[in-house]
Structure formats: C-alpha cells, structure tokens
Coordinates of C-alpha atoms in Angstrom, one line a residue:
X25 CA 0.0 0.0 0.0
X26 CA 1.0 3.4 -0.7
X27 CA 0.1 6.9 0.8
X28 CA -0.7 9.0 -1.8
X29 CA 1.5 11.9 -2.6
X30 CA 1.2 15.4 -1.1
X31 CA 2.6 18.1 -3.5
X32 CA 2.0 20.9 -1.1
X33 CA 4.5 19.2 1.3
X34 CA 7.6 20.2 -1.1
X35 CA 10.2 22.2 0.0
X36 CA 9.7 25.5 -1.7
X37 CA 8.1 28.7 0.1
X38 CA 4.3 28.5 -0.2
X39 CA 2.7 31.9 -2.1
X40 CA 0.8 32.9 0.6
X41 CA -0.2 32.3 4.4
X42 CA -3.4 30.1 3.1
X43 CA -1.0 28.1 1.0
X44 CA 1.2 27.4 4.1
X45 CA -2.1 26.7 6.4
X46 CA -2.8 24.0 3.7
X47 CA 0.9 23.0 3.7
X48 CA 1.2 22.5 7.4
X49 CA -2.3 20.8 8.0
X50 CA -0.8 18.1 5.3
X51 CA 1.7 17.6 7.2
X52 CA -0.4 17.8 10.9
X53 CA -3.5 15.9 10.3
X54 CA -1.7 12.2 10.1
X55 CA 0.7 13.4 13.2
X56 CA -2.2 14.6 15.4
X57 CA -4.0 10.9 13.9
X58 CA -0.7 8.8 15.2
X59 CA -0.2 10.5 18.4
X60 CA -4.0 10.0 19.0
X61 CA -3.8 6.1 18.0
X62 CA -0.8 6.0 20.5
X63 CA -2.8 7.2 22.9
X64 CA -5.3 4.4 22.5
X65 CA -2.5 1.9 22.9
X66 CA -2.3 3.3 26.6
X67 CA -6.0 2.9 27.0
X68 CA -6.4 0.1 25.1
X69 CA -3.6 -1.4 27.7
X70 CA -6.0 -0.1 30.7
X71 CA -8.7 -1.3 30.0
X72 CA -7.4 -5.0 29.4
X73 CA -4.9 -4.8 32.7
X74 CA -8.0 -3.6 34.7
X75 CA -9.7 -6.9 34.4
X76 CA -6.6 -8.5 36.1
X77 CA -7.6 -6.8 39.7
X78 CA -6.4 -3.4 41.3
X79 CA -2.8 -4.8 42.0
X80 CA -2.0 -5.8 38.3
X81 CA -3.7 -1.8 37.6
X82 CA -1.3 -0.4 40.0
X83 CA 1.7 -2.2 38.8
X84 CA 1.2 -1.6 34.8
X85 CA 0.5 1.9 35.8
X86 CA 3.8 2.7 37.7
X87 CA 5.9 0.2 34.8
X88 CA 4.3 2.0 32.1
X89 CA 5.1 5.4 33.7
X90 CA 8.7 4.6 34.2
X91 CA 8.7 3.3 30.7
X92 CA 7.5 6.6 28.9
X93 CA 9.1 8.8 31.0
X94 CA 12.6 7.4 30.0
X95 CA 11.5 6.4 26.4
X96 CA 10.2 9.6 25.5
X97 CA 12.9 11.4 26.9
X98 CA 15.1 9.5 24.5
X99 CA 12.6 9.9 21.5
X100 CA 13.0 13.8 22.3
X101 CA 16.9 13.7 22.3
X102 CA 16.6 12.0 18.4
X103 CA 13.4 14.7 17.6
X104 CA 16.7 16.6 16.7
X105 CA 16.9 14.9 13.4
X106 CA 13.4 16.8 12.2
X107 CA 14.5 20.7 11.8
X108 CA 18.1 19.0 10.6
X109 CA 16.3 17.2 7.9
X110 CA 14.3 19.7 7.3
X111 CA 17.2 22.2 6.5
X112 CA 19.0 20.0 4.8
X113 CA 15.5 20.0 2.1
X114 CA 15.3 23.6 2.2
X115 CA 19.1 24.1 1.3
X116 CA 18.5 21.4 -1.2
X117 CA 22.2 21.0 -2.0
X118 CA 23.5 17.7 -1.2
X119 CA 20.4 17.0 0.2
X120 CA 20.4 13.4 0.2
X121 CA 23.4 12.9 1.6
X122 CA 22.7 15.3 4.7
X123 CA 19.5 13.7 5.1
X124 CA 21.1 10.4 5.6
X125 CA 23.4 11.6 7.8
X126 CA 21.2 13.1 9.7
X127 CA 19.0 10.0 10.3
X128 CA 21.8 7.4 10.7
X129 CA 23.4 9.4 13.7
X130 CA 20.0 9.9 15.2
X131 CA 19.5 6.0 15.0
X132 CA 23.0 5.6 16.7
X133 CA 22.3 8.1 19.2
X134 CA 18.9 6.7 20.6
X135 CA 20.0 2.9 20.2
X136 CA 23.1 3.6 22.2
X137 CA 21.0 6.0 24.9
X138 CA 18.7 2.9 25.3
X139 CA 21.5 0.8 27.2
X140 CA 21.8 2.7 30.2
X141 CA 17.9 3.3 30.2
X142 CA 17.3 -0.7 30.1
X143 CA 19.8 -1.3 32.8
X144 CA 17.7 1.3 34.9
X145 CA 14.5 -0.3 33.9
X146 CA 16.0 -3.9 35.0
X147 CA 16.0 -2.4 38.6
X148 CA 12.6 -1.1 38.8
X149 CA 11.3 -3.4 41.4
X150 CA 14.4 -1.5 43.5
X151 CA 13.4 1.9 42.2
X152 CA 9.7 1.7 43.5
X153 CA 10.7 0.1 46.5
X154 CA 12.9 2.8 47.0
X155 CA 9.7 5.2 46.1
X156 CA 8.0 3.8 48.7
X157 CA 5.5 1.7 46.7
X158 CA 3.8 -1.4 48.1
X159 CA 5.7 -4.3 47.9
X160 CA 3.8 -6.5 45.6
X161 CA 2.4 -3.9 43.4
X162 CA 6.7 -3.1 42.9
X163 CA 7.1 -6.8 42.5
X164 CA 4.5 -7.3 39.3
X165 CA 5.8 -3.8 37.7
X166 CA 9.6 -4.8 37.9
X167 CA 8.6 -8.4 35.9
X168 CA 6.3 -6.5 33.7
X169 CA 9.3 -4.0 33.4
X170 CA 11.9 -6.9 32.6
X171 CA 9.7 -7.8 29.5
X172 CA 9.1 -4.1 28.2
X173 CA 12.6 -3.0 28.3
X174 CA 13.6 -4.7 25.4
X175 CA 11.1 -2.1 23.5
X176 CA 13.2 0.9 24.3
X177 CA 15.6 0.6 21.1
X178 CA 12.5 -0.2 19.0
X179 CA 10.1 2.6 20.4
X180 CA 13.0 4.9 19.8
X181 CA 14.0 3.5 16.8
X182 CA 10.6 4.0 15.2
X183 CA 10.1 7.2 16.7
X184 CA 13.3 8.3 14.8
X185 CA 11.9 6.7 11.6
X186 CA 8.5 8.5 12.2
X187 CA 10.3 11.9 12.6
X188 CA 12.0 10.8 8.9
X189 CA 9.5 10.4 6.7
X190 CA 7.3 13.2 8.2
X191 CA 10.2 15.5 7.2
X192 CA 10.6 14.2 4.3
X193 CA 6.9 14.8 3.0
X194 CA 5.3 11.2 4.2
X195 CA 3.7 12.1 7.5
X196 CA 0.6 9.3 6.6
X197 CA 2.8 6.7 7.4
X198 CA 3.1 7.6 10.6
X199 CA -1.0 7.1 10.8
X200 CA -0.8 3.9 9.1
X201 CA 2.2 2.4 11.4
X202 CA 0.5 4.0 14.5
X203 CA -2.6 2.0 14.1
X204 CA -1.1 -1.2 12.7
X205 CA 0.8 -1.3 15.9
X206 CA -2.3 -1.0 17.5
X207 CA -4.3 -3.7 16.3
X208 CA -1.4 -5.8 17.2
X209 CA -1.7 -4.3 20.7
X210 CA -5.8 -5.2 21.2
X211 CA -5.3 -8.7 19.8
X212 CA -1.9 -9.6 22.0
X213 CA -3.3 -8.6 25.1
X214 CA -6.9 -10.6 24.4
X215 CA -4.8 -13.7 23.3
X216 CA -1.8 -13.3 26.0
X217 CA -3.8 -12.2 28.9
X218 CA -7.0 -14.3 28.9
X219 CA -5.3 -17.0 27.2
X220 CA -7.1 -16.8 24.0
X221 CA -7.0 -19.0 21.2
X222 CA -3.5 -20.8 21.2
X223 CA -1.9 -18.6 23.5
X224 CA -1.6 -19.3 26.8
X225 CA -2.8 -17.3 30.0
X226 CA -0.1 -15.0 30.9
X227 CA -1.8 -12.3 32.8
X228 CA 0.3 -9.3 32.8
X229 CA 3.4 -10.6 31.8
X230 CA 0.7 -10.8 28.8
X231 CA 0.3 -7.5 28.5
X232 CA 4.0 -6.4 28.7
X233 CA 4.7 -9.2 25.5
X234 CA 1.5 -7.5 23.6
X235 CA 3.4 -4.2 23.9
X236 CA 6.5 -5.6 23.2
X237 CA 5.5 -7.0 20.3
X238 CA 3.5 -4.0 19.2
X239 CA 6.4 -2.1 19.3
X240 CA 8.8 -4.4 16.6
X241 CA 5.7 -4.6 14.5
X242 CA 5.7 -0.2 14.3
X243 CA 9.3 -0.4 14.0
X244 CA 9.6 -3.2 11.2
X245 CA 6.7 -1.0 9.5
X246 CA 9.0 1.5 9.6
X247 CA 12.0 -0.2 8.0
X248 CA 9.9 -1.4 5.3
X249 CA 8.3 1.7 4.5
X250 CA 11.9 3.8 4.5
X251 CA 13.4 1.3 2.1
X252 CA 10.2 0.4 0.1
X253 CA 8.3 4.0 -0.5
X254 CA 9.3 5.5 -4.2
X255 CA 9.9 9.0 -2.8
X256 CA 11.9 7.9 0.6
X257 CA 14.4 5.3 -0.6
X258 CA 15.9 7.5 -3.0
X259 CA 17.7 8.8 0.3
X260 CA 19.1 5.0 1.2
X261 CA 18.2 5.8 4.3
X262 CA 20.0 2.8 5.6
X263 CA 23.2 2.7 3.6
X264 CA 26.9 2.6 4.9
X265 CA 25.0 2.5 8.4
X266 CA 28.3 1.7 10.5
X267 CA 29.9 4.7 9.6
X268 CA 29.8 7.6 12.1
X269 CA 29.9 11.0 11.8
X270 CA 30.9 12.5 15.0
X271 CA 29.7 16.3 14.0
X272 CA 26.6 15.6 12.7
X273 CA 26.1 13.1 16.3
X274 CA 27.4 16.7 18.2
X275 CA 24.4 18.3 16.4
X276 CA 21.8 15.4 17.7
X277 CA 22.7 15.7 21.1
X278 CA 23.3 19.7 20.9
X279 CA 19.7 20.0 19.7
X280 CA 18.1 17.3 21.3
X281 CA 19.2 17.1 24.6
X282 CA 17.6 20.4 25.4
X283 CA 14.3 18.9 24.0
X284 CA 14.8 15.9 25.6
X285 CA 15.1 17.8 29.2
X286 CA 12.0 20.2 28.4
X287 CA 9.9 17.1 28.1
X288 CA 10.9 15.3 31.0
X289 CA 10.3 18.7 32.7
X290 CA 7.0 19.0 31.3
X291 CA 6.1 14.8 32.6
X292 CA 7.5 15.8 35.9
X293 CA 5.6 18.6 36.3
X294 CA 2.3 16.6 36.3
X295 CA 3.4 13.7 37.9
X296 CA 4.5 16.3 40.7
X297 CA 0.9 17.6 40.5
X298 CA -0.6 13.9 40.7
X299 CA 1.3 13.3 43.9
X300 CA -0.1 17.1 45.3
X301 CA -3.5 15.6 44.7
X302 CA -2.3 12.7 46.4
X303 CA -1.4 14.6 49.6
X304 CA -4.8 16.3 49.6
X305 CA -7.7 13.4 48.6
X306 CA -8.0 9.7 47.2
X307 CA -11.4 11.5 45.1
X308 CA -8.5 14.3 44.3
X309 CA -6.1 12.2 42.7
X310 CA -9.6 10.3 40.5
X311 CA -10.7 13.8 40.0
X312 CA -7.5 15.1 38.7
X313 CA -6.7 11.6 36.7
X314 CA -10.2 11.8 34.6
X315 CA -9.5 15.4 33.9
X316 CA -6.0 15.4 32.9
X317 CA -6.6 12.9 30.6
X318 CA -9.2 14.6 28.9
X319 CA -6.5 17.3 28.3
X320 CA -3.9 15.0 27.4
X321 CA -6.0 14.0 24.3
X322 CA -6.8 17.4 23.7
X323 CA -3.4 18.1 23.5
X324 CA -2.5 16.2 20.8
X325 CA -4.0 18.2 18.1
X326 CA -1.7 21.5 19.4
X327 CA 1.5 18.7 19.7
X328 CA 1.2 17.1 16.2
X329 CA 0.7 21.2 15.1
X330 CA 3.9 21.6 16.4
X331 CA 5.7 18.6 15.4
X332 CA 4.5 19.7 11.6
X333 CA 5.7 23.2 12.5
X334 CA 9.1 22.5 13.4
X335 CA 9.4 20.8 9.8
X336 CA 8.2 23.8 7.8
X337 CA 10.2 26.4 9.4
X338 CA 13.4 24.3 9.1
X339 CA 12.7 24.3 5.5
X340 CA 12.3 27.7 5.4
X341 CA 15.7 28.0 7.8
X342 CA 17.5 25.8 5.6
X343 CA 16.5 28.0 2.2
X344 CA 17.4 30.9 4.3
X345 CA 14.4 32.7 3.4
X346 CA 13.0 35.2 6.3
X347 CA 9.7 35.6 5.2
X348 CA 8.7 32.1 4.6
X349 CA 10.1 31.5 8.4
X350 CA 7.8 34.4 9.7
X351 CA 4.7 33.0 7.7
X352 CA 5.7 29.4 8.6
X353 CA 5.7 30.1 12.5
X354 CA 2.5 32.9 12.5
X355 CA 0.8 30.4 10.4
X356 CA 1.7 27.4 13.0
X357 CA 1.1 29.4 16.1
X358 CA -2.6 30.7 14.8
X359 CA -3.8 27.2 14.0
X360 CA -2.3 25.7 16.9
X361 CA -4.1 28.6 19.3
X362 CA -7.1 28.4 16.9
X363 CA -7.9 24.3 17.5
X364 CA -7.5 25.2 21.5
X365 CA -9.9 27.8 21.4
X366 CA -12.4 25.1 20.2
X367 CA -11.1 22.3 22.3
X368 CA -11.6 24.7 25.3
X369 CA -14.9 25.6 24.6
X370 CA -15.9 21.9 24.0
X371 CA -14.4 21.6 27.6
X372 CA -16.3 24.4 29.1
X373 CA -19.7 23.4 27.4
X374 CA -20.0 20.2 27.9
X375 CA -17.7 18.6 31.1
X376 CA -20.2 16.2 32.4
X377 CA -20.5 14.6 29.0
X378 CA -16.5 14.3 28.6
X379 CA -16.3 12.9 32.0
X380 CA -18.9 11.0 31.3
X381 CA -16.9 8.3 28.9
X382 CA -15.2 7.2 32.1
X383 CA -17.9 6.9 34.8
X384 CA -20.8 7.0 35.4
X385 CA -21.9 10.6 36.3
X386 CA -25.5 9.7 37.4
X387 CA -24.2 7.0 40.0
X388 CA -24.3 8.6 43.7
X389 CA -21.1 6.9 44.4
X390 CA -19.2 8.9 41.8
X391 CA -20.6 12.1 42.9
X392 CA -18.0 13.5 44.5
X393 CA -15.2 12.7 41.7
X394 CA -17.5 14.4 38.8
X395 CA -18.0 17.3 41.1
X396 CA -14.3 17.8 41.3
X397 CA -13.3 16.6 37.5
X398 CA -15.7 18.9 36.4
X399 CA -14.2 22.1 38.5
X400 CA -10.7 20.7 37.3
X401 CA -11.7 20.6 33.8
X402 CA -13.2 24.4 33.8
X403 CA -9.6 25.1 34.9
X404 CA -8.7 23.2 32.0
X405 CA -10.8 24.9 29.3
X406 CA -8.8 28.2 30.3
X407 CA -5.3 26.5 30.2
X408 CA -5.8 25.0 26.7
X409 CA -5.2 28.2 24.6
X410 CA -1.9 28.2 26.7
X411 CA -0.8 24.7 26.6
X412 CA -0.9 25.0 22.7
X413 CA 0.2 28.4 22.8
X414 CA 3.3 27.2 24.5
X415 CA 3.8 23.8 22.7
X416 CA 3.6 25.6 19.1
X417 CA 5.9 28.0 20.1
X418 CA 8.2 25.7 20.8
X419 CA 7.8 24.1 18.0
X420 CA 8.4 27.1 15.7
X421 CA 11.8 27.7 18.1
X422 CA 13.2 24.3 17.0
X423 CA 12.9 25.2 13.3
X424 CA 15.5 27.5 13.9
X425 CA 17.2 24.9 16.1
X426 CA 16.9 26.8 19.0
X427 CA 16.6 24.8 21.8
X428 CA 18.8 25.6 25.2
X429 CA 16.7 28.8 25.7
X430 CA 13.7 27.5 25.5
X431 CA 14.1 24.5 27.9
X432 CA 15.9 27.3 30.6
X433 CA 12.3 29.0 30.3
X434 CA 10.7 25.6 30.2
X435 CA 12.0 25.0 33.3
X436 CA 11.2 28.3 34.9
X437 CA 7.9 28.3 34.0
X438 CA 6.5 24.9 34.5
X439 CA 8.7 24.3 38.4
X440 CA 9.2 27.9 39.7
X441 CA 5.9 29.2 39.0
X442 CA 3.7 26.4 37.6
X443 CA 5.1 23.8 40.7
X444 CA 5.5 26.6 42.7
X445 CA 2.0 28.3 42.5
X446 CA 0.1 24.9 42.5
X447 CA 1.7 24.0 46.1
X448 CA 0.7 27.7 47.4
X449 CA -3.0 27.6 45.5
X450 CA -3.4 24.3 46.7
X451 CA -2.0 24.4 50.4
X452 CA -2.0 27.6 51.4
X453 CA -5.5 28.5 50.3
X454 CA -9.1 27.0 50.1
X455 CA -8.6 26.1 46.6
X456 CA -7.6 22.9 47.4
X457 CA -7.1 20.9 44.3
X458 CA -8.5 23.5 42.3
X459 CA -5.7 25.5 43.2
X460 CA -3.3 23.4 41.6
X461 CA -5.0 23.3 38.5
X462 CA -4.5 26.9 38.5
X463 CA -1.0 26.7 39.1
X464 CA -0.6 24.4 36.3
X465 CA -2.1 26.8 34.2
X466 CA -0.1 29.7 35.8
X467 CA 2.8 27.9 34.8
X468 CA 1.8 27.2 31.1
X469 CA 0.9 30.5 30.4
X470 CA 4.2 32.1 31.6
X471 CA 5.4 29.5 29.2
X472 CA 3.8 30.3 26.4
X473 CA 4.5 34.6 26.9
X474 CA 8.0 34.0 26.8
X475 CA 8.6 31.6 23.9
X476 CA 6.1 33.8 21.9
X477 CA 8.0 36.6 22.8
X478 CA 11.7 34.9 22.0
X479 CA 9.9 33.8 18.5
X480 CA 8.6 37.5 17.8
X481 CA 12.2 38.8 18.7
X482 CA 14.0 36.1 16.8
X483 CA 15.9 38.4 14.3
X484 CA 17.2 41.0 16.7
X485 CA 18.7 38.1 19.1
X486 CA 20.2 36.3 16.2
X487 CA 18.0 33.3 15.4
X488 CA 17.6 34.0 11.6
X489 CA 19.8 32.5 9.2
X490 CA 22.1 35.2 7.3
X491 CA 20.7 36.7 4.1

C-alpha cells in the first residue's frame, strides 16, 4: 500500500499564508491521527490490565510510567533529526546525503542511549521500593518492566523513523504504522492475557509481550516503509550504516538534549501535581486523573501542530528565506491557538459529557469525583489556549534549532511558577485541588508569553539564518 502523494509538502516557500495553512495541516493531520492512535495503545492497555484486579492496575500503571518517561525522553533527544532534515531540504544541495546523515546518527544516538535506560528499567522493582510503593504492586511492575525494556531501542528506533518520513513529505505513514501497531496491541493482550486461542494465560506478563510485540511490529513497518516507499528510498536511508559522523552526532545531542530535558520537565511537572492531589484526597487524585486525561487527548492536536511546524520552518531555515520562516511560525502558532480555542470551549460546554466516557456521572457513588473533575476541567478549558500556545511556540523555536533557551524558560515556568503556584493555591488557600489546577495553568501560560516573545524577537537576538 501506498500513501498518496502530497505536492503541497515540497520544500519551496508557499505563495501565501493560506497556501502554508494547507501545507502544514498536510503535514499535521496524520501526526495529530498517530499521536491519537498512541494514545489508545495506553488505554487500550487499561482497560485489558484492569480486568486483572487493582494490583496488576497499579503495577502496569507505575511500569508504564517509568517506561514513557525514560522512552520519550530519548525519542525527544533523536526529535533533533526533524529541523536538521528539514534544513538540509530547504538548502536542497546535497540533500540526500545530509538527510542520511542526519537520520543514521540519530539511530546511533537513541539505540546507544537505550542501554543505560534498560539497565535502569531492570532495577525497577528497586526503584519503586525505593519510592516507597507497596511491595507486591513493585514486585508485578519490575517483571512487567523486565519484558518491556527490550522495547526501548524499537520505540526509539521507530520514533526516529516516524520523525524521517514526516520531514521528508510522508507524514501518513506515521497514521498507518500507529494503528497497525495498535491492532497488534488489542489482539496480543486478548490472546496473552486471557489465554485466548493458542496462546496461553499470561496475565500481565501478557500484556507487557502484547506491547512488546506491538512495538517491533511499528518499527519493522517502519523499516519497510523507508526502504520500500518510491519517494523515501531514494535517500538509502539505511546505507553505509556503520559509519559515524561525529559532528553531525554533536548536532543530535546539541539539539536534542535540550528537547529531551524540556519534556521530562514537562512529565515531571504533572506527575508532581498527581502526587499534590495525592497529599490532599483519594477522590482528588480520581478527579484530577479523569480530567487530565481529557487534556492529554486534547493536546494532541496542538502537539502534532507543532511537530509539523518544526518541519516547515526548518525548511524555510534551511532555504534561508525570512519571510517564509515568519509565515511558517505565525501560520503554525494561529492554527495551533485556533484548534484550542475550540477544544476549550468543547471543555467548558460540555464537562459532564467528557467525564462522562469514564464513569458513570449519574451513580451517587461517583458524585464527589464528577464534582471535582468537572471544576478541574473548567480550569482546563482556560489552560488550553496556553498549553498550545506554548507547545507551538516551541515548535516554531526548534525550526530554527533553538533549543537551550527554550528549555531554561521551560524550566522556569513549568517548576518555579507552575510547581510553585500549584503547592501555594493548593495548600495555602481553600482552593484545594482546584488551586493546583490553577497553578498548572499559571505555569503554562508564563510559558507560552515567553517563547512567543523569543519567536517575535528572533531576528534581533540572532535566530535568523544570514541573508
């Protein structure tokens, strides 16, 4: 099968802003679809594991938070290779030799960061002991942990791949890959948990293989695609693989490892607020659970914006054309503020009906948890413009390959006054878990001011390619 091509994803400047709006929702809509279909692998995991009892829950929960937390991190350190890519189109000379370049040494750098973060994962019965977590529940989560681990070189592997191909105009792979590795995901963990059809009953050890597995599958999609697709093997992606280039690996970790540090500052940030609601209410932390994810989904139209951003303004950085970078960015930053306006008054309008896919909101029992999801979530409806504010703008920074700045004010924002604000709304005043809610959002929106104001002051504090 082949994704059909997308002439408007070429890398020459567009002839007006509506031609780039068409241009970068080519290249957004199957990143927003794939980060949505990786979602559902999360739930899809949930709502199998659940079956199992509260301890198998709690124990996939923690091992699958330890997992993305460390496998992300690494995915963000290789993200490097998407406004690197992307300039290397936009220059155009030697372009397929740059691109390759680019993509082998982000394949080297993630593989070889995966070592250290599968010996950590081995100990992660230690590391939640350590955490304090009950004994068992660390117990099932450090077997289900010594399964998973072996997926860290594939998820990043395939995250790299992903990156490729969107940069190189073939973002509906990424769709296609996202959801065949789901599919695999649902039917491993009915056979391998249950013990469906030939497979035997491996409870969640079960669930651990399903992801495992689900995992090669996206990456081995991946291969094939890279080598098989007309207008991506041209670049050999995979040729003279076991030669490195040692500047071009500099570059990866110069530009990445800032990214890579602004996400794990972003996941702490909210794990730090789930443990605040943890401190103040068990129908807190259910409160703040339902309602987060609700955002998280939202979210990932405003991400997948900003992953498709970052592409066209490093093709504009890498022609070295000012005005296509200006309309690239504005372009990205209105779409990406316009889909949160809706998404926060769908949020505002209608709470009771989001909350509503997971509980039951007429049950007396659950009363108390949709009162508080559904204050948590008006808080929410505000923060949206601001969370894709902030994650566009970003974005639009690393198509100039800006990154250090950005994760200095990342990590202002979301611990001195996002942290810090949630633990004085939500101790220090009646607000309760409310208040950290609005902390959160404090700490988004200071966020998003500054990177909008770096990206508006980009030519006077040198972020412009010479003319």
């Amino acid at each position: 099968m082949e994704v059909p091509a997308t002439p408007s994803l070429v890398a020459t400047s567009p002839s007006s802003a509506a031609a780039e709006g068409r241009a970068l929702l080519a290249l957004a809509g199957p990143l927003v679809g794939a980060n949505l279909l990786q979602m559902a692998i999360a739930a899809v995991d949930v709502v199998f594991v659940a079956r199992l009892g509260a301890v198998d829950l709690a124990a996939a929960t923690l091992a699958a938070f330890l997992f993305n937390l460390l496998s992300y991190a690494l995915i963000g350190l290789t993200s490097a290779a998407a406004p690197l890519i992307a300039a290397e189109r936009g220059r155009k000379a030697h372009a397929v030799r740059a691109v390759r370049r680019s993509v082998r040494m982000a394949l080297w750098v993630g593989i070889a960061g995966s070592v250290p973060v599968m010996l950590l994962l081995w100990q992660g019965e230690a590391l939640l002991r350590l955490a304090g977590q009950d004994a068992e529940v660390a117990r099932r989560a450090g077997g289900f942990l010594m399964v998973l681990l072996a997926a860290v070189p594939l998820a990043v592997a395939a995250g790299v791949m992903r990156t490729t191909a969107a940069a190189l105009g073939r973002p509906g792979w990424a769709f296609l890959a996202t959801g065949l590795a789901l599919l695999v995901d649902i039917v491993g963990n009915w056979m391998l948990i249950f013990g469906h059809g030939p497979a035997p009953a491996l409870g969640l050890v079960g669930s651990a293989i399903a992801n495992l597995v689900s995992f090669a599958v996206m990456a081995l999609a991946y291969v094939v695609i890279l080598l098989r697709d007309p207008r991506l093997r041209r670049y050999h992606l995979f040729g003279r693989w076991w030669t490195i280039d040692w500047a071009r690996a500099g570059d990866i970790g110069r530009i990445g490892a800032p990214i890579m540090a602004t996400w794990m500052l972003e996941g702490g940030l909210f794990g730090g607020a789930a443990l605040l609601m943890g401190l103040i209410g068990v129908t807190d932390v259910a409160a703040h659970a339902i309602a987060l994810n609700i955002a998280a989904f939202a979210f990932q139209l405003p991400f997948g914006i900003a992953q498709a951003a970052t592409i066209r303004v490093g093709l504009a950085y890498g022609a070295g054309d000012r005005r296509w970078i200006a309309r690239a960015g504005n372009v990205a930053l209105a779409l990406g503020i316009g889909v949160m306006a809706v998404t926060a008054a769908t949020i505002w309008i209608a709470p009771r009906a989001l909350i509503g896919i997971y509980l039951d909101t007429e049950a007396p029992a659950n009363a108390a948890v949709v009162t508080l999801a559904i204050r948590f979530l008006a808080v929410a409806a505000v923060f949206q413009l601001a969370d894709g504010a902030q994650a566009v703008a970003a974005g639009v920074l690393r198509g100039l390959q800006d990154t250090r700045v950005p994760m200095l004010i990342a990590a202002f924002g979301y611990w001195v006054i996002g942290f810090g604000s949630s633990v004085a709304l939500g101790f220090a005043t009646p607000l309760a878990g409310t208040g950290v809610w609005w902390g959160l959002a404090a700490g988004l929106l200071v966020v998003a001011l500054l990177l909008t104001m770096r990206w508006r002051a980009r030519a006077r504090i040198g972020l412009l390619p010479s003319c």
